[in-house]
CSV table of C-alpha atoms in Angstrom, one decimal:
chain,number,residue,atom,x,y,z
M,1,MET,CA,-18.8,-0.1,11.4
M,2,ARG,CA,-15.5,1.8,10.9
M,3,LEU,CA,-16.9,5.0,12.5
M,4,ASN,CA,-18.3,3.1,15.4
M,5,ALA,CA,-15.0,1.2,15.9
M,6,ALA,CA,-13.2,4.6,16.0
M,7,GLY,CA,-15.4,5.7,18.9
M,8,HIS,CA,-18.0,7.8,17.1
M,9,VAL,CA,-21.7,7.6,17.8
M,10,VAL,CA,-23.5,7.0,14.5
M,11,SER,CA,-27.1,6.9,13.5
M,12,SER,CA,-28.6,6.7,10.0
M,13,SER,CA,-31.7,7.9,8.2
M,14,ARG,CA,-33.0,7.1,4.7
M,15,ALA,CA,-33.1,9.6,1.8
M,16,PRO,CA,-36.5,11.0,1.0
M,17,THR,CA,-36.2,10.0,-2.6
M,18,PRO,CA,-35.2,6.5,-4.0
M,19,ALA,CA,-31.7,5.8,-5.2
M,20,PRO,CA,-31.2,6.2,-9.0
M,21,THR,CA,-31.3,3.0,-11.0
M,22,ALA,CA,-28.0,1.6,-12.4
M,23,ARG,CA,-29.3,-1.4,-14.3
M,24,GLY,CA,-26.1,-2.0,-16.4
M,25,LEU,CA,-23.9,-1.9,-13.3
M,26,ASP,CA,-26.2,-4.2,-11.4
M,27,ILE,CA,-26.3,-6.8,-14.2
M,28,VAL,CA,-22.5,-6.9,-14.5
M,29,LEU,CA,-22.1,-7.2,-10.7
M,30,ALA,CA,-24.7,-10.0,-10.6
M,31,ILE,CA,-22.9,-12.0,-13.3
M,32,GLU,CA,-19.5,-11.6,-11.6
M,33,SER,CA,-20.9,-12.5,-8.2
M,34,ARG,CA,-21.2,-16.1,-9.4
M,35,ARG,CA,-17.4,-16.2,-9.4
M,36,PHE,CA,-16.4,-13.8,-6.7
M,37,GLY,CA,-19.4,-13.4,-4.5
M,38,PRO,CA,-21.1,-10.2,-3.6
M,39,SER,CA,-19.2,-6.9,-4.1
M,40,LEU,CA,-19.2,-3.8,-2.0
M,41,ALA,CA,-21.1,-2.2,-4.9
M,42,SER,CA,-23.9,-4.8,-4.8
M,43,ARG,CA,-27.2,-3.5,-3.6
M,44,SER,CA,-27.5,-3.9,0.2
M,45,GLU,CA,-30.5,-4.2,2.5
M,46,PRO,CA,-31.7,-0.8,3.7
M,47,LEU,CA,-29.9,0.5,6.8
M,48,PRO,CA,-32.0,0.7,9.9
M,49,SER,CA,-33.3,4.2,10.6
M,50,GLY,CA,-33.0,5.9,14.0
M,51,GLY,CA,-31.2,8.5,16.0
M,52,SER,CA,-33.0,11.7,14.9
M,53,GLY,CA,-31.4,13.8,17.6
M,54,PRO,CA,-28.9,16.6,17.0
M,55,ALA,CA,-25.6,15.7,15.3
M,56,ASP,CA,-22.2,17.3,15.1
M,57,LEU,CA,-21.7,16.2,11.5
M,58,VAL,CA,-24.0,14.9,8.7
M,59,ILE,CA,-22.5,12.5,6.1
M,60,ASP,CA,-24.7,12.7,3.1
M,61,LEU,CA,-24.3,9.9,0.6
M,62,THR,CA,-27.4,10.8,-1.4
M,63,GLY,CA,-27.1,14.5,-2.3
M,64,THR,CA,-30.5,15.2,-0.7
M,65,ALA,CA,-29.5,16.5,2.8
M,66,ALA,CA,-30.7,20.0,3.7
M,67,ARG,CA,-28.3,22.2,5.6
M,68,ARG,CA,-29.8,23.3,8.9
M,69,GLY,CA,-26.8,24.7,10.7
M,70,THR,CA,-25.0,21.3,10.9
M,71,PRO,CA,-21.9,20.7,8.8
M,72,VAL,CA,-22.5,18.3,5.9
M,73,LEU,CA,-19.9,15.9,4.3
M,74,THR,CA,-20.5,14.7,0.8
M,75,LEU,CA,-18.6,12.2,-1.3
M,76,GLU,CA,-17.7,12.4,-5.0
M,77,PHE,CA,-16.6,9.6,-7.3
M,78,CYS,CA,-14.6,10.7,-10.3
M,79,GLY,CA,-16.2,14.1,-10.1
M,80,HIS,CA,-19.8,12.8,-9.8
M,81,GLY,CA,-22.1,12.8,-6.8
M,82,THR,CA,-23.3,9.2,-7.3
M,83,PHE,CA,-21.3,6.0,-7.5
M,84,PRO,CA,-22.7,4.6,-10.7
M,85,ALA,CA,-22.0,7.8,-12.6
M,86,GLY,CA,-18.5,7.8,-11.2
M,87,VAL,CA,-17.9,4.3,-12.4
M,88,ALA,CA,-19.2,5.1,-15.9
M,89,GLU,CA,-16.8,8.1,-15.9
M,90,MET,CA,-13.9,5.9,-15.0
M,91,LEU,CA,-14.7,3.4,-17.7
M,92,ALA,CA,-15.3,6.0,-20.4
M,93,SER,CA,-12.2,8.1,-19.7
M,94,GLY,CA,-9.8,5.3,-19.0
M,95,ARG,CA,-8.4,7.4,-16.1
M,96,LEU,CA,-7.6,6.2,-12.7
M,97,PRO,CA,-10.4,6.8,-10.1
M,98,GLU,CA,-10.3,9.9,-7.9
M,99,LEU,CA,-12.4,10.5,-4.8
M,100,ALA,CA,-13.2,13.8,-3.1
M,101,VAL,CA,-14.9,14.7,0.2
M,102,ARG,CA,-16.5,18.1,0.5
M,103,LEU,CA,-17.5,19.8,3.7
M,104,ASP,CA,-20.4,22.2,3.0
M,105,GLY,CA,-19.3,22.2,-0.7
M,106,ILE,CA,-15.5,22.8,0.0
M,107,THR,CA,-13.1,20.0,-0.9
M,108,VAL,CA,-11.3,18.8,2.3
M,109,ALA,CA,-9.9,15.4,1.3
M,110,ARG,CA,-8.9,13.7,-1.9
M,111,GLY,CA,-8.1,10.0,-2.5
M,112,ARG,CA,-6.8,7.9,-5.3
M,113,PRO,CA,-7.5,4.2,-4.7
M,114,MET,CA,-5.4,1.6,-6.3
M,115,LEU,CA,-7.1,-0.8,-8.7
M,116,SER,CA,-5.6,-4.2,-8.0
M,117,ASP,CA,-7.6,-6.0,-10.8
M,118,ARG,CA,-8.5,-4.0,-13.9
M,119,LEU,CA,-10.4,-6.8,-15.6
M,120,TRP,CA,-13.2,-7.6,-13.2
M,121,LEU,CA,-15.5,-4.7,-12.4
M,122,SER,CA,-16.7,-6.1,-9.1
M,123,ARG,CA,-13.1,-6.1,-7.8
M,124,SER,CA,-12.5,-2.6,-9.2
M,125,CYS,CA,-15.6,-1.5,-7.4
M,126,ASN,CA,-14.4,-3.1,-4.2
M,127,ASP,CA,-11.1,-1.1,-4.4
M,128,LEU,CA,-13.0,2.1,-5.2
M,129,LEU,CA,-15.5,1.8,-2.4
M,130,ALA,CA,-13.0,0.6,0.2
M,131,GLY,CA,-11.0,3.7,-0.6
M,132,ALA,CA,-14.1,5.8,-0.2
M,133,ILE,CA,-14.9,4.4,3.2
M,134,SER,CA,-11.3,5.1,4.3
M,135,LEU,CA,-11.5,8.6,3.0
M,136,VAL,CA,-14.7,9.3,4.9
M,137,ALA,CA,-13.1,7.8,8.1
M,138,GLN,CA,-10.1,10.0,7.6
M,139,SER,CA,-12.3,13.1,7.1
M,140,VAL,CA,-14.4,12.4,10.2
M,141,ALA,CA,-11.2,11.9,12.3
M,142,ARG,CA,-9.8,15.2,11.1
M,143,PHE,CA,-13.1,16.9,11.7
M,144,SER,CA,-13.3,15.7,15.3
M,145,ALA,CA,-9.7,16.8,15.9
M,146,GLY,CA,-10.3,20.3,14.3
M,147,GLU,CA,-7.8,19.5,11.5
M,148,LEU,CA,-10.1,19.3,8.5
M,149,VAL,CA,-8.9,22.0,6.2
M,150,PRO,CA,-9.5,22.8,2.5
M,151,VAL,CA,-7.3,21.0,-0.1
M,152,ALA,CA,-6.6,21.6,-3.8
M,153,ASP,CA,-9.6,20.7,-5.9
M,154,SER,CA,-9.5,18.4,-9.0
M,155,PRO,CA,-10.7,19.5,-12.4
M,156,ALA,CA,-14.3,18.9,-13.3
M,157,PRO,CA,-14.9,15.7,-15.3
M,158,ILE,CA,-15.9,15.7,-18.9
M,159,LEU,CA,-19.5,14.4,-19.1
M,160,ARG,CA,-19.7,11.3,-21.3
M,161,ASN,CA,-22.5,10.3,-23.6
M,162,GLY,CA,-23.9,6.8,-24.0
M,163,GLY,CA,-25.1,4.2,-21.6
M,164,PHE,CA,-23.1,2.1,-19.1
M,165,VAL,CA,-22.7,-0.9,-21.4
M,166,ARG,CA,-21.2,1.2,-24.2
M,167,HIS,CA,-18.4,2.2,-21.8
M,168,TYR,CA,-18.1,-1.1,-20.0
M,169,LEU,CA,-17.5,-3.4,-23.1
M,170,PRO,CA,-14.3,-1.7,-24.3
M,171,PHE,CA,-13.0,-1.7,-20.7
M,172,PHE,CA,-13.6,-5.4,-20.4
M,173,PHE,CA,-12.1,-6.5,-23.7
M,174,LYS,CA,-9.1,-4.3,-23.2
M,175,GLY,CA,-8.6,-6.0,-19.8
M,176,LEU,CA,-8.8,-9.4,-21.4
M,177,ILE,CA,-6.2,-8.5,-24.0
M,178,ASP,CA,-3.8,-7.0,-21.3
M,179,ARG,CA,-4.3,-10.2,-19.2
M,180,ALA,CA,-3.4,-12.4,-22.2
M,181,VAL,CA,-0.3,-10.4,-23.0
M,182,GLN,CA,0.9,-10.6,-19.4
M,183,LYS,CA,0.5,-14.3,-19.3
M,184,ARG,CA,2.3,-14.8,-22.5
M,185,ARG,CA,5.2,-12.6,-21.3
M,186,LEU,CA,5.5,-14.5,-18.0
M,187,GLY,CA,5.2,-18.0,-19.5
M,188,ARG,CA,4.8,-20.6,-16.8
M,189,ARG,CA,5.7,-18.2,-14.0
M,190,PRO,CA,2.6,-16.6,-12.4
M,191,PHE,CA,4.8,-13.6,-11.6
M,192,TYR,CA,8.4,-12.8,-11.4
M,193,TRP,CA,10.6,-10.4,-9.5
M,194,GLN,CA,14.4,-9.7,-9.5
M,195,VAL,CA,16.7,-8.3,-6.8
M,196,ALA,CA,19.8,-6.3,-7.9
M,197,TYR,CA,22.7,-4.8,-6.0
M,198,ARG,CA,25.7,-2.6,-6.5
M,199,LEU,CA,28.7,-1.3,-4.6
M,200,ILE,CA,29.0,2.5,-4.8
M,201,ASP,CA,30.8,5.3,-3.1
M,202,GLY,CA,29.0,8.7,-2.8
M,203,PRO,CA,25.5,9.5,-3.9
M,204,GLY,CA,23.0,6.8,-4.7
M,205,VAL,CA,19.5,6.6,-6.0
M,206,ALA,CA,18.0,8.4,-3.0
M,207,GLU,CA,20.3,11.4,-3.6
M,208,THR,CA,20.2,11.6,-7.4
M,209,GLY,CA,16.6,10.4,-7.9
M,210,ARG,CA,17.7,8.4,-10.9
M,211,LEU,CA,18.9,4.8,-11.7
M,212,ASP,CA,22.2,5.9,-13.2
M,213,GLY,CA,25.9,5.5,-12.3
M,214,THR,CA,27.4,2.1,-11.5
M,215,PRO,CA,25.3,-0.8,-13.1
M,216,PHE,CA,23.3,-3.1,-10.7
M,217,THR,CA,24.1,-6.8,-10.7
M,218,VAL,CA,21.1,-9.2,-10.7
M,219,LEU,CA,20.8,-11.6,-7.8
M,220,ALA,CA,20.7,-14.9,-9.7
M,221,ASP,CA,17.8,-17.4,-9.1
M,222,ASP,CA,17.3,-21.0,-10.4
M,223,GLY,CA,14.0,-20.4,-12.1
M,224,ARG,CA,12.0,-22.2,-9.4
M,225,ARG,CA,11.7,-19.1,-7.2
M,226,PHE,CA,12.1,-15.4,-7.2
M,227,TYR,CA,13.6,-12.9,-4.8
M,228,ALA,CA,12.1,-9.6,-3.8
M,229,ASP,CA,12.0,-6.9,-1.0
M,230,PRO,CA,15.8,-6.6,-0.5
M,231,PHE,CA,17.1,-5.2,2.8
M,232,VAL,CA,20.8,-4.9,3.6
M,233,LEU,CA,22.5,-4.7,7.0
M,234,GLU,CA,26.2,-4.0,7.8
M,235,ARG,CA,27.4,-6.0,10.8
M,236,ASP,CA,31.0,-6.3,12.0
M,237,GLY,CA,32.4,-5.1,8.7
M,238,ARG,CA,30.3,-7.6,6.7
M,239,HIS,CA,27.2,-6.9,4.5
M,240,TYR,CA,24.1,-9.2,4.7
M,241,LEU,CA,21.3,-9.2,2.1
M,242,PHE,CA,17.9,-10.2,3.4
M,243,VAL,CA,15.2,-10.9,0.8
M,244,GLU,CA,11.7,-12.5,0.4
M,245,GLU,CA,12.2,-15.8,-1.3
M,246,PHE,CA,9.1,-17.1,-3.1
M,247,PRO,CA,9.3,-20.7,-4.2
M,248,TYR,CA,6.7,-21.4,-6.9
M,249,ALA,CA,6.2,-24.9,-5.5
M,250,THR,CA,4.8,-23.7,-2.1
M,251,GLY,CA,3.4,-20.3,-3.2
M,252,ARG,CA,4.4,-18.9,0.2
M,253,GLY,CA,7.2,-16.4,0.9
M,254,VAL,CA,10.0,-17.1,3.3
M,255,ILE,CA,12.9,-14.9,4.5
M,256,SER,CA,16.4,-15.7,3.2
M,257,VAL,CA,19.9,-14.2,3.5
M,258,ALA,CA,23.1,-14.0,1.5
M,259,GLU,CA,26.4,-12.6,2.6
M,260,LEU,CA,28.6,-10.3,0.5
M,261,ALA,CA,31.7,-12.2,-0.6
M,262,ASP,CA,35.2,-10.7,-0.8
M,263,ASP,CA,34.8,-10.5,-4.6
M,264,GLY,CA,31.9,-8.1,-4.1
M,265,SER,CA,29.1,-10.6,-5.1
M,266,PHE,CA,26.2,-12.2,-3.2
M,267,GLY,CA,25.7,-15.9,-3.6
M,268,MET,CA,22.4,-17.7,-3.6
M,269,PRO,CA,20.4,-16.9,-0.4
M,270,ARG,CA,19.6,-19.5,2.2
M,271,VAL,CA,16.4,-19.7,4.2
M,272,VAL,CA,16.6,-18.3,7.7
M,273,LEU,CA,12.9,-17.7,8.7
M,274,GLU,CA,9.8,-19.6,7.7
M,275,GLU,CA,6.2,-19.6,9.0
M,276,ALA,CA,3.0,-21.3,8.1
M,277,HIS,CA,1.9,-18.1,6.4
M,278,HIS,CA,3.5,-15.8,3.8
M,279,LEU,CA,6.5,-13.6,4.9
M,280,SER,CA,8.0,-10.7,3.0
M,281,TYR,CA,9.6,-7.2,3.5
M,282,PRO,CA,12.3,-8.4,5.9
M,283,GLN,CA,13.1,-5.1,7.6
M,284,VAL,CA,16.2,-5.9,9.6
M,285,PHE,CA,17.8,-3.4,12.1
M,286,ALA,CA,20.0,-3.1,15.1
M,287,GLN,CA,18.6,-1.8,18.4
M,288,ALA,CA,20.1,-1.7,21.9
M,289,GLY,CA,22.9,-4.0,20.9
M,290,GLU,CA,20.7,-6.7,19.3
M,291,ILE,CA,19.4,-7.4,15.8
M,292,PHE,CA,15.7,-7.5,15.1
M,293,MET,CA,13.5,-8.0,12.1
M,294,ILE,CA,9.9,-7.0,11.4
M,295,PRO,CA,8.8,-8.9,8.3
M,296,GLU,CA,5.4,-8.3,6.6
M,297,SER,CA,2.9,-11.0,7.7
M,298,GLY,CA,-0.5,-9.4,6.8
M,299,ALA,CA,-1.8,-12.8,5.6
M,300,ALA,CA,-1.7,-13.9,9.3
M,301,ARG,CA,-3.3,-10.6,10.5
M,302,GLU,CA,-0.4,-10.1,12.8
M,303,LEU,CA,2.8,-8.1,13.0
M,304,VAL,CA,5.7,-9.8,14.8
M,305,LEU,CA,9.1,-8.6,16.1
M,306,TYR,CA,11.7,-11.3,15.6
M,307,ARG,CA,15.1,-11.3,17.4
M,308,ALA,CA,18.3,-12.9,16.2
M,309,THR,CA,19.7,-15.4,18.6
M,310,GLN,CA,22.6,-16.3,16.3
M,311,PHE,CA,22.8,-13.7,13.5
M,312,PRO,CA,22.0,-14.1,10.6
M,313,ASP,CA,20.7,-17.6,10.7
M,314,ARG,CA,18.6,-18.1,13.8
M,315,TRP,CA,15.6,-16.0,14.7
M,316,VAL,CA,12.9,-16.3,17.4
M,317,ARG,CA,9.5,-14.6,17.8
M,318,ASP,CA,10.3,-11.9,20.4
M,319,THR,CA,7.0,-10.0,20.6
M,320,VAL,CA,3.7,-9.9,18.8
M,321,LEU,CA,3.3,-6.2,18.1
M,322,MET,CA,-0.2,-6.2,16.6
M,323,THR,CA,-3.0,-8.7,16.1
M,324,ASP,CA,-6.1,-8.9,14.0
M,325,LYS,CA,-4.7,-6.3,11.5
M,326,ASP,CA,-3.9,-6.6,7.9
M,327,PHE,CA,-0.9,-4.2,8.1
M,328,ASN,CA,1.5,-4.3,5.2
M,329,ASP,CA,5.2,-3.3,4.9
M,330,ALA,CA,5.2,-1.7,8.3
M,331,THR,CA,8.4,0.5,8.3
M,332,LEU,CA,10.0,1.5,11.6
M,333,LEU,CA,11.2,4.9,12.6
M,334,GLU,CA,12.7,6.0,16.0
M,335,SER,CA,12.2,9.8,16.5
M,336,ASP,CA,12.5,11.9,19.6
M,337,GLY,CA,12.5,8.9,21.9
M,338,ARG,CA,9.4,7.4,20.4
M,339,PHE,CA,8.9,4.5,17.9
M,340,TRP,CA,6.7,4.8,14.9
M,341,LEU,CA,5.4,2.3,12.3
M,342,VAL,CA,4.2,3.6,8.9
M,343,GLY,CA,2.5,1.1,6.5
M,344,THR,CA,-0.7,0.4,4.6
M,345,GLU,CA,-3.7,-1.3,6.2
M,346,ARG,CA,-6.5,-3.2,4.5
M,347,PHE,CA,-9.9,-3.1,6.2
M,348,GLY,CA,-11.6,-6.2,4.8
M,349,PHE,CA,-11.9,-5.1,1.2
M,350,GLY,CA,-9.8,-3.0,-1.2
M,351,SER,CA,-6.1,-2.8,-2.1
M,352,ALA,CA,-3.3,-3.6,0.4
M,353,SER,CA,-1.3,-0.7,-1.1
M,354,ASP,CA,-3.3,2.5,-1.0
M,355,THR,CA,-4.3,3.3,2.6
M,356,MET,CA,-1.6,4.6,4.9
M,357,THR,CA,-1.9,4.2,8.6
M,358,VAL,CA,0.5,5.1,11.4
M,359,TYR,CA,1.1,3.5,14.9
M,360,SER,CA,3.4,4.6,17.7
M,361,SER,CA,4.8,3.3,20.9
M,362,PRO,CA,7.1,4.5,23.7
M,363,SER,CA,9.2,1.3,23.3
M,364,LEU,CA,10.0,-1.1,20.5
M,365,ARG,CA,8.0,-3.9,22.0
M,366,GLY,CA,4.9,-1.8,22.5
M,367,PRO,CA,2.2,-1.2,23.3
M,368,TRP,CA,1.4,0.1,19.8
M,369,VAL,CA,-1.5,2.5,19.4
M,370,ALA,CA,-3.1,3.8,16.3
M,371,HIS,CA,-2.7,7.5,15.4
M,372,ALA,CA,-5.7,9.6,16.1
M,373,LEU,CA,-5.9,10.7,12.4
M,374,ASN,CA,-5.7,7.3,10.8
M,375,PRO,CA,-6.0,6.7,7.9
M,376,ILE,CA,-3.4,9.2,7.0
M,377,ALA,CA,-3.8,9.0,3.2
M,378,VAL,CA,-5.7,7.1,0.5
M,379,ASP,CA,-3.3,7.3,-2.5
M,380,HIS,CA,-2.0,4.6,-4.9
M,381,SER,CA,1.3,6.4,-5.3
M,382,ALA,CA,1.9,7.9,-1.8
M,383,ALA,CA,1.0,5.3,0.8
M,384,ARG,CA,2.9,2.0,0.8
M,385,PRO,CA,6.5,2.1,1.9
M,386,GLY,CA,9.2,0.7,-0.3
M,387,GLY,CA,12.2,0.7,2.0
M,388,THR,CA,13.5,2.1,5.3
M,389,PHE,CA,13.5,5.8,6.1
M,390,ILE,CA,16.5,7.6,4.6
M,391,ARG,CA,18.2,10.5,6.5
M,392,GLN,CA,19.4,13.3,4.3
M,393,GLY,CA,20.9,15.9,6.6
M,394,ASP,CA,18.1,17.1,8.9
M,395,THR,CA,15.4,15.6,6.5
M,396,LEU,CA,13.8,12.2,6.6
M,397,VAL,CA,12.7,10.6,3.3
M,398,LEU,CA,10.5,7.6,2.9
M,399,PRO,CA,10.6,5.5,-0.3
M,400,VAL,CA,7.0,4.9,-1.4
M,401,GLN,CA,5.6,2.5,-4.0
M,402,ASN,CA,3.8,3.9,-7.0
M,403,GLY,CA,0.9,1.6,-7.9
M,404,SER,CA,-0.9,4.0,-10.2
M,405,ARG,CA,-0.7,1.6,-13.1
M,406,ALA,CA,0.4,-1.7,-11.6
M,407,TYR,CA,1.8,-3.1,-8.3
M,408,GLY,CA,5.5,-2.7,-8.4
M,409,GLY,CA,5.3,-0.1,-11.2
M,410,GLY,CA,7.6,2.5,-9.7
M,411,LEU,CA,8.9,4.1,-6.6
M,412,GLY,CA,9.0,7.7,-5.3
M,413,LEU,CA,10.8,9.5,-2.5
M,414,MET,CA,8.5,11.3,0.0
M,415,ARG,CA,9.8,13.8,2.5
M,416,LEU,CA,8.4,13.6,6.0
M,417,ASP,CA,7.3,17.1,7.1
M,418,ARG,CA,5.6,16.3,10.4
M,419,LEU,CA,5.2,13.3,12.6
M,420,ASP,CA,3.8,13.6,16.1
M,421,ASP,CA,0.7,12.7,18.1
M,422,PHE,CA,-1.4,15.4,16.5
M,423,ASP,CA,-0.6,15.1,12.8
M,424,VAL,CA,1.3,13.2,10.1
M,425,ARG,CA,2.3,15.0,6.9
M,426,PHE,CA,4.4,14.1,3.9
M,427,ALA,CA,5.4,16.1,0.9
M,428,PRO,CA,4.3,14.8,-2.5
M,429,PRO,CA,6.6,12.0,-3.7
M,430,ARG,CA,9.4,12.7,-6.1
M,431,PRO,CA,9.4,9.9,-8.7
M,432,ILE,CA,12.7,8.0,-9.2
M,433,GLY,CA,13.5,8.3,-12.9
M,434,PRO,CA,14.9,5.6,-15.1
M,435,GLY,CA,18.5,5.2,-16.0
M,436,PRO,CA,21.1,2.9,-17.5
M,437,ALA,CA,22.1,1.3,-14.2
M,438,TRP,CA,18.9,-0.8,-14.0
M,439,LEU,CA,17.1,-1.3,-17.3
M,440,ARG,CA,13.6,-2.0,-16.0
M,441,ALA,CA,10.4,-0.1,-16.2
M,442,GLY,CA,10.6,0.9,-12.5
M,443,ILE,CA,11.7,-0.3,-9.0
M,444,HIS,CA,9.7,-1.5,-6.1
M,445,THR,CA,12.1,-1.3,-3.1
M,446,LEU,CA,15.2,0.8,-2.3
M,447,ASN,CA,17.6,0.3,0.6
M,448,ARG,CA,21.2,0.9,1.3
M,449,ALA,CA,23.8,0.1,4.0
M,450,GLY,CA,27.3,1.5,3.7
M,451,ASN,CA,28.4,1.2,0.1
M,452,VAL,CA,25.9,-1.5,-0.8
M,453,GLU,CA,22.7,-0.4,-2.5
M,454,VAL,CA,19.8,-2.8,-3.4
M,455,VAL,CA,16.7,-2.5,-5.5
M,456,ASP,CA,14.1,-4.9,-6.9
M,457,SER,CA,11.5,-4.8,-9.6
M,458,ALA,CA,9.0,-6.9,-11.5
M,459,GLY,CA,10.9,-9.0,-14.1
């Protein structure tokens, strides 16, 4: 379906030999399906056969295709050629999953899906297979554009002994213990975030790569809500802090704002934008003499440009930029007279934080079109933005979330090396190190305007 939607003509044929049995995996998925429904890893009905004519590319998901002059793509899970073996490797090693696509045996793409739920295997399988689908789509797009080139290979896996159940049970019980510890730590709050700010002159976190220097001040809350996703805008000599406000009573994010007082502190934010769906990531910016905001609204499967009619309190829906897309934390960049949006996109299943896609437009209000090489990356630590682009001399740097161990577990700084209609390339992210200015395990968002720098993290 993904390949057809991208304009490719696809036909399928069955493997000459039956798929290997994976009884243990099938049993666990069947049990969990009573709670969560079918998983992407559940056995499906056979695909219809057909289309035996010549092909430009063969995608072999069975390991049985014979090379007859046509390039062949194969997919590996955690170093194994079959999905059940890859899942067993993931459970046995305790490592995060890695995917690889090979073209005629040469690695041409790698992916690291984010596991959003480490307790339930069906959900982990959804994340793993959704990432695999996106990685195949990426490889086919690059193959069609003549941009599919070799990449660094990953080390071969250590072959594990024992059956699936032997590896699964420790995985499951460890997940139960971790879940119990987390609930005890949070108490009655299902989850908790904190925003912090500081006034500085000179280099900040983006320049030093560390949370050192002047200590951050926590934006106080009343215990009935949390604040997250801070953005700050300087306007007419004043600083305004925009945040996602999440009241526990409603379970739905709204956008709130606080103004920096003369004593250098932000008071309790007030609500300025609310919809029937969840809002977060209030990216606010000035353009052509007006103030706009593009908040995250993936739950509504739309991306909307809001315009301030009376800043900072009154906002109207100016333009619907995208519809029928689960596009998360879309981050705006204007470059060489063109507008770009970089974010993560979820295609039905999988994590909302590991698959980067890019859209562009000749104007802010659109029309917005997908990049020809989407998805750009499948990577739990180099895909989802965590703040606006930062200009450092002639270089642009994007803060990106590191979800390798948990959502909100850290942030990195990723240099933009190329952005045009033909390709999108970033350097590997440089992790932001800890420091005495903010004594948390990591940060989730980084923004700055003038001498006001803001961060947030899980409490």
